Short mmCIF file of C-alpha atoms in Angstrom, two decimals:
data_model
loop_
_atom_site.label_atom_id
_atom_site.label_comp_id
_atom_site.label_asym_id
_atom_site.label_seq_id
_atom_site.Cartn_x
_atom_site.Cartn_y
_atom_site.Cartn_z
CA MET A 1 98.61 163.48 92.81
CA ASN A 2 101.05 161.44 94.95
CA LYS A 3 100.58 159.16 97.24
CA GLN A 4 100.77 161.22 100.88
CA LEU A 5 97.45 163.25 98.83
CA LEU A 6 95.41 160.51 98.32
CA THR A 7 95.97 158.74 101.63
CA LEU A 8 94.60 162.46 102.95
CA SER A 9 92.32 162.88 100.51
CA ALA A 10 90.88 159.50 101.70
CA VAL A 11 90.43 160.23 105.70
CA CYS A 12 88.81 163.79 104.97
CA LEU A 13 86.24 160.95 103.16
CA LEU A 14 86.05 158.88 105.48
CA ILE A 15 86.03 161.13 108.84
CA VAL A 16 84.52 164.72 107.43
CA ALA A 17 81.03 163.68 105.49
CA SER A 18 81.28 167.64 104.80
CA CYS A 19 83.61 167.78 102.59
CA SER A 20 82.35 169.29 99.79
CA LYS A 21 82.83 167.61 96.08
CA ASN A 22 83.09 170.61 94.71
CA ASP A 23 86.78 171.39 96.71
CA PRO A 24 89.63 172.17 94.45
CA GLU A 25 91.69 169.57 93.64
CA PRO A 26 94.94 170.28 95.52
CA ASP A 27 97.79 171.54 92.73
CA LYS A 28 99.94 168.78 91.34
CA GLU A 29 104.00 168.41 91.73
CA GLN A 30 106.19 170.37 89.04
CA THR A 31 108.60 168.72 87.34
CA CYS A 32 111.09 171.77 86.18
CA LYS A 33 113.48 170.78 83.55
CA VAL A 34 116.45 172.81 82.65
CA LYS A 35 115.53 174.96 79.97
CA LEU A 36 118.98 177.00 78.96
CA VAL A 37 122.38 176.86 80.31
CA GLU A 38 124.23 180.61 79.62
CA HIS A 39 128.12 180.23 80.43
CA THR A 40 129.46 183.60 80.59
CA TYR A 41 134.10 183.60 80.54
CA THR A 42 136.40 186.31 79.41
CA SER A 43 137.74 186.29 76.26
CA GLY A 44 140.11 188.10 75.00
CA SER A 45 139.44 192.14 76.57
CA GLY A 46 135.79 191.08 77.15
CA ASN A 47 133.18 188.63 78.49
CA LYS A 48 131.34 185.86 75.99
CA THR A 49 128.45 184.51 76.91
CA ASP A 50 127.62 180.97 74.81
CA LYS A 51 124.19 179.79 75.21
CA TYR A 52 122.99 176.46 75.60
CA TYR A 53 119.20 175.13 74.57
CA TYR A 54 118.20 171.83 75.75
CA GLY A 55 115.29 169.64 74.44
CA TYR A 56 113.10 167.03 76.48
CA ASP A 57 110.39 164.42 75.16
CA ASN A 58 107.32 163.39 76.77
CA GLU A 59 108.97 160.70 79.04
CA GLY A 60 111.12 163.65 80.59
CA ARG A 61 114.77 162.86 78.90
CA LEU A 62 117.06 164.62 77.37
CA THR A 63 116.71 165.01 73.44
CA ARG A 64 118.70 167.54 71.83
CA VAL A 65 120.56 170.76 72.73
CA ASP A 66 121.14 173.55 70.63
CA TYR A 67 124.32 176.23 70.29
CA GLY A 68 123.15 179.49 70.63
CA LYS A 69 119.53 179.78 70.49
CA GLU A 70 116.71 177.37 70.24
CA GLN A 71 115.98 174.68 67.07
CA SER A 72 119.36 176.39 65.91
CA ASN A 73 121.43 174.69 62.98
CA GLU A 74 124.20 173.50 65.70
CA VAL A 75 122.88 170.97 67.94
CA GLU A 76 123.34 167.40 69.28
CA THR A 77 120.61 165.12 69.66
CA PHE A 78 120.29 162.12 71.89
CA THR A 79 117.85 159.13 70.20
CA TYR A 80 116.31 156.56 72.70
CA ALA A 81 116.19 152.63 71.85
CA ALA A 82 115.61 149.70 74.12
CA ASN A 83 118.20 150.24 76.71
CA LYS A 84 120.49 151.83 74.21
CA VAL A 85 121.61 155.54 73.46
CA THR A 86 122.29 157.58 70.28
CA TRP A 87 124.58 160.69 71.05
CA GLU A 88 124.86 163.08 67.47
CA GLY A 89 126.87 166.04 67.18
CA VAL A 90 127.07 169.09 65.72
CA GLU A 91 129.39 167.30 62.95
CA GLY A 92 127.08 164.25 62.90
CA ASP A 93 129.93 162.37 64.84
CA THR A 94 128.05 159.90 66.68
CA GLU A 95 128.35 157.61 70.09
CA VAL A 96 126.21 154.82 70.94
CA TYR A 97 125.25 154.03 74.49
CA SER A 98 124.35 150.82 76.18
CA LEU A 99 122.54 150.86 79.83
CA ASP A 100 122.12 148.80 82.47
CA ALA A 101 118.57 147.80 83.72
CA ASN A 102 119.13 150.71 85.96
CA GLY A 103 119.41 153.09 83.50
CA ARG A 104 123.44 153.25 83.55
CA ILE A 105 125.70 153.54 81.15
CA THR A 106 127.67 149.92 80.63
CA THR A 107 129.73 151.15 77.23
CA ALA A 108 130.07 153.99 75.02
CA VAL A 109 130.53 153.20 71.18
CA GLN A 110 133.22 155.78 69.80
CA GLY A 111 134.09 155.25 66.54
CA ASP A 112 136.23 152.33 66.85
CA ASP A 113 137.14 152.85 70.85
CA ILE A 114 134.81 151.15 73.46
CA LEU A 115 134.89 153.55 76.60
CA LYS A 116 133.55 151.11 79.83
CA PHE A 117 131.84 151.77 82.64
CA LYS A 118 131.66 150.25 86.31
CA TYR A 119 130.11 150.90 89.48
CA ASN A 120 129.80 149.96 92.87
CA THR A 121 127.01 148.15 94.99
CA ASP A 122 125.37 151.96 96.17
CA GLY A 123 125.08 152.78 92.34
CA GLN A 124 127.97 155.01 92.09
CA LEU A 125 130.28 155.21 88.79
CA ILE A 126 133.72 153.41 90.11
CA GLU A 127 135.78 153.44 86.90
CA ALA A 128 135.55 154.06 83.40
CA GLY A 129 138.54 153.82 80.68
CA MET A 130 139.49 152.19 77.91
CA GLY A 131 141.93 149.53 77.86
CA ASP A 132 144.58 150.03 79.95
CA ASP A 133 143.91 153.92 80.29
CA VAL A 134 141.43 153.55 83.91
CA GLU A 135 139.89 156.08 85.82
CA THR A 136 138.75 155.46 89.30
CA PHE A 137 136.56 157.24 91.31
CA THR A 138 136.35 157.61 95.28
CA TYR A 139 133.35 158.44 97.96
CA LEU A 140 133.05 159.91 100.75
CA ASN A 141 129.94 161.03 102.26
CA GLY A 142 128.05 160.52 99.55
CA ASN A 143 130.07 162.28 97.02
CA LEU A 144 132.69 162.05 94.99
CA ALA A 145 136.34 162.62 96.24
CA THR A 146 138.84 161.80 93.72
CA SER A 147 139.80 161.00 90.26
CA SER A 148 142.75 158.92 89.48
CA TYR A 149 143.59 158.05 85.90
CA ASN A 150 146.19 154.65 87.18
CA GLY A 151 146.25 154.91 90.29
CA LYS A 152 147.35 158.56 90.23
CA ILE A 153 145.19 161.42 91.66
CA TRP A 154 144.37 164.25 89.19
CA MET A 155 141.06 165.54 90.90
CA SER A 156 140.04 166.42 94.37
CA LEU A 157 137.29 167.84 95.72
CA SER A 158 135.42 169.31 98.75
CA TYR A 159 131.49 170.10 99.58
CA GLY A 160 129.61 172.40 101.06
CA ASN A 161 125.65 171.56 102.13
CA GLY A 162 123.96 172.45 98.91
CA GLU A 163 122.61 169.09 97.30
CA VAL A 164 122.50 168.46 93.29
CA LYS A 165 119.22 167.78 92.66
CA ASN A 166 119.66 167.69 88.25
CA SER A 167 121.88 165.93 85.85
CA ILE A 168 122.24 168.96 83.65
CA VAL A 169 123.45 171.33 86.27
CA TYR A 170 125.55 168.19 87.17
CA SER A 171 127.15 167.91 83.99
CA TRP A 172 127.88 171.50 83.67
CA ILE A 173 129.65 171.37 87.36
CA PHE A 174 131.26 168.11 87.30
CA GLY A 175 131.84 168.17 82.94
CA GLU A 176 135.53 167.79 83.81
CA LEU A 177 135.09 164.08 85.26
CA LEU A 178 135.22 162.04 82.81
CA ASP A 179 138.26 163.89 80.66
CA TYR A 180 136.98 160.92 77.36
CA ASP A 181 136.59 163.66 74.49
CA GLU A 182 134.23 165.38 76.79
CA ILE A 183 132.01 162.83 77.19
CA GLY A 184 130.98 163.68 80.73
CA TYR A 185 128.92 167.03 79.71
CA ARG A 186 126.95 164.10 77.19
CA VAL A 187 127.10 161.67 79.76
CA ALA A 188 125.93 162.68 82.86
CA PRO A 189 122.38 161.76 83.01
CA PHE A 190 123.36 157.67 82.26
CA ILE A 191 126.18 157.22 84.95
CA GLY A 192 124.24 156.39 87.98
CA LYS A 193 123.63 157.74 91.70
CA LEU A 194 125.42 161.29 91.70
CA SER A 195 127.12 162.93 94.16
CA LYS A 196 124.77 164.59 97.18
CA ASN A 197 125.87 167.80 97.60
CA LEU A 198 127.41 170.62 95.47
CA PRO A 199 131.72 170.83 94.93
CA SER A 200 132.79 174.38 97.43
CA LYS A 201 136.51 173.81 95.67
CA ILE A 202 137.96 171.44 93.47
CA VAL A 203 141.76 170.90 92.83
CA TYR A 204 143.06 169.43 89.69
CA GLY A 205 146.53 167.96 88.95
CA SER A 206 149.82 168.82 91.57
CA GLY A 207 152.75 171.39 92.00
CA GLU A 208 153.36 173.88 89.23
CA ASP A 209 150.13 171.89 86.82
CA GLN A 210 147.86 172.66 90.35
CA THR A 211 144.52 173.94 89.31
CA THR A 212 142.45 175.28 91.88
CA ALA A 213 138.80 175.99 91.48
CA ASP A 214 136.50 177.91 93.84
CA LEU A 215 132.68 177.61 93.26
CA THR A 216 130.20 180.07 95.04
CA TYR A 217 126.04 179.30 94.40
CA THR A 218 122.30 181.04 94.25
CA THR A 219 119.42 179.72 95.02
CA ASP A 220 115.86 181.22 93.30
CA ALA A 221 112.75 182.04 95.08
CA THR A 222 112.10 178.29 95.27
CA GLY A 223 115.17 176.57 96.18
CA LYS A 224 116.42 175.81 92.53
CA LEU A 225 119.85 176.71 91.73
CA SER A 226 120.13 179.60 89.68
CA SER A 227 123.57 180.18 89.71
CA VAL A 228 127.36 178.81 90.01
CA LYS A 229 130.34 181.46 89.63
CA VAL A 230 133.59 179.60 89.20
CA VAL A 231 137.18 181.39 89.83
CA SER A 232 140.26 178.83 89.28
CA SER A 233 143.55 180.04 90.01
CA TYR A 234 147.01 178.31 88.60
CA GLY A 235 150.14 179.11 89.65
CA SER A 236 150.91 182.55 91.53
CA SER A 237 149.03 185.26 90.24
CA SER A 238 146.76 183.93 87.33
CA SER A 239 143.18 183.24 87.18
CA PHE A 240 139.81 182.50 85.61
CA THR A 241 136.52 183.19 85.73
CA SER A 242 133.26 182.13 84.47
CA GLU A 243 129.75 181.59 85.43
CA TYR A 244 126.89 179.20 84.41
CA LYS A 245 123.36 180.65 85.02
CA PHE A 246 120.62 178.12 84.47
CA THR A 247 116.72 178.94 83.49
CA TYR A 248 114.19 176.40 84.18
CA GLU A 249 110.67 175.16 82.50
CA CYS A 250 108.31 173.89 85.09
CA LYS A 251 105.14 171.23 84.22
#
């Protein structure tokens, strides 16, 4: 029961002596986690849908992602220890993430490579890199505005009014944010304060290599994001459409 409900109950007891002890207890606020992500995209002459099932521990931390079906043979796992997270991929490769006191990733060890992360005073990720290969991030009005490699912008974003409320959803929308062996999809729950809003447009690259992604969203009756459609265009006539659908489990 949250603090506000406790306060209201206390006022009721103090002021209205006739409040019955048999009155039903107010509903507890539910916590909703993404249970399934379905990614539909064009493959050959038709569409293909990949499914990703998410599992969590009793503390609500992500512990596994199964491919195709629940409890599959294709699974990646997350194991937690004091200030550390170990990720193991489908092929058995591993990464070890060190976290600070606020649960933000500070280093990711990938074999012989060490990826380091830095944050600003607002808790937003501003730098990630290995050696001289450094990616930097700028923010505007609480949202990621640009991502640059070694000082050259490779991604810029525009936003609507929809809000980001889930790190798994964030990982799919901003998955290419960290282009180090697709690590962005894995470390989204650990990269600090996320952008406040959902992007309406993401522009990658420049000139002939520029790709523009336009994003549209739908929500369910309770306001949770249920799907995002991404239409990517590059060159003068080429385009690619994909859609992500999110199914939740609420407890």
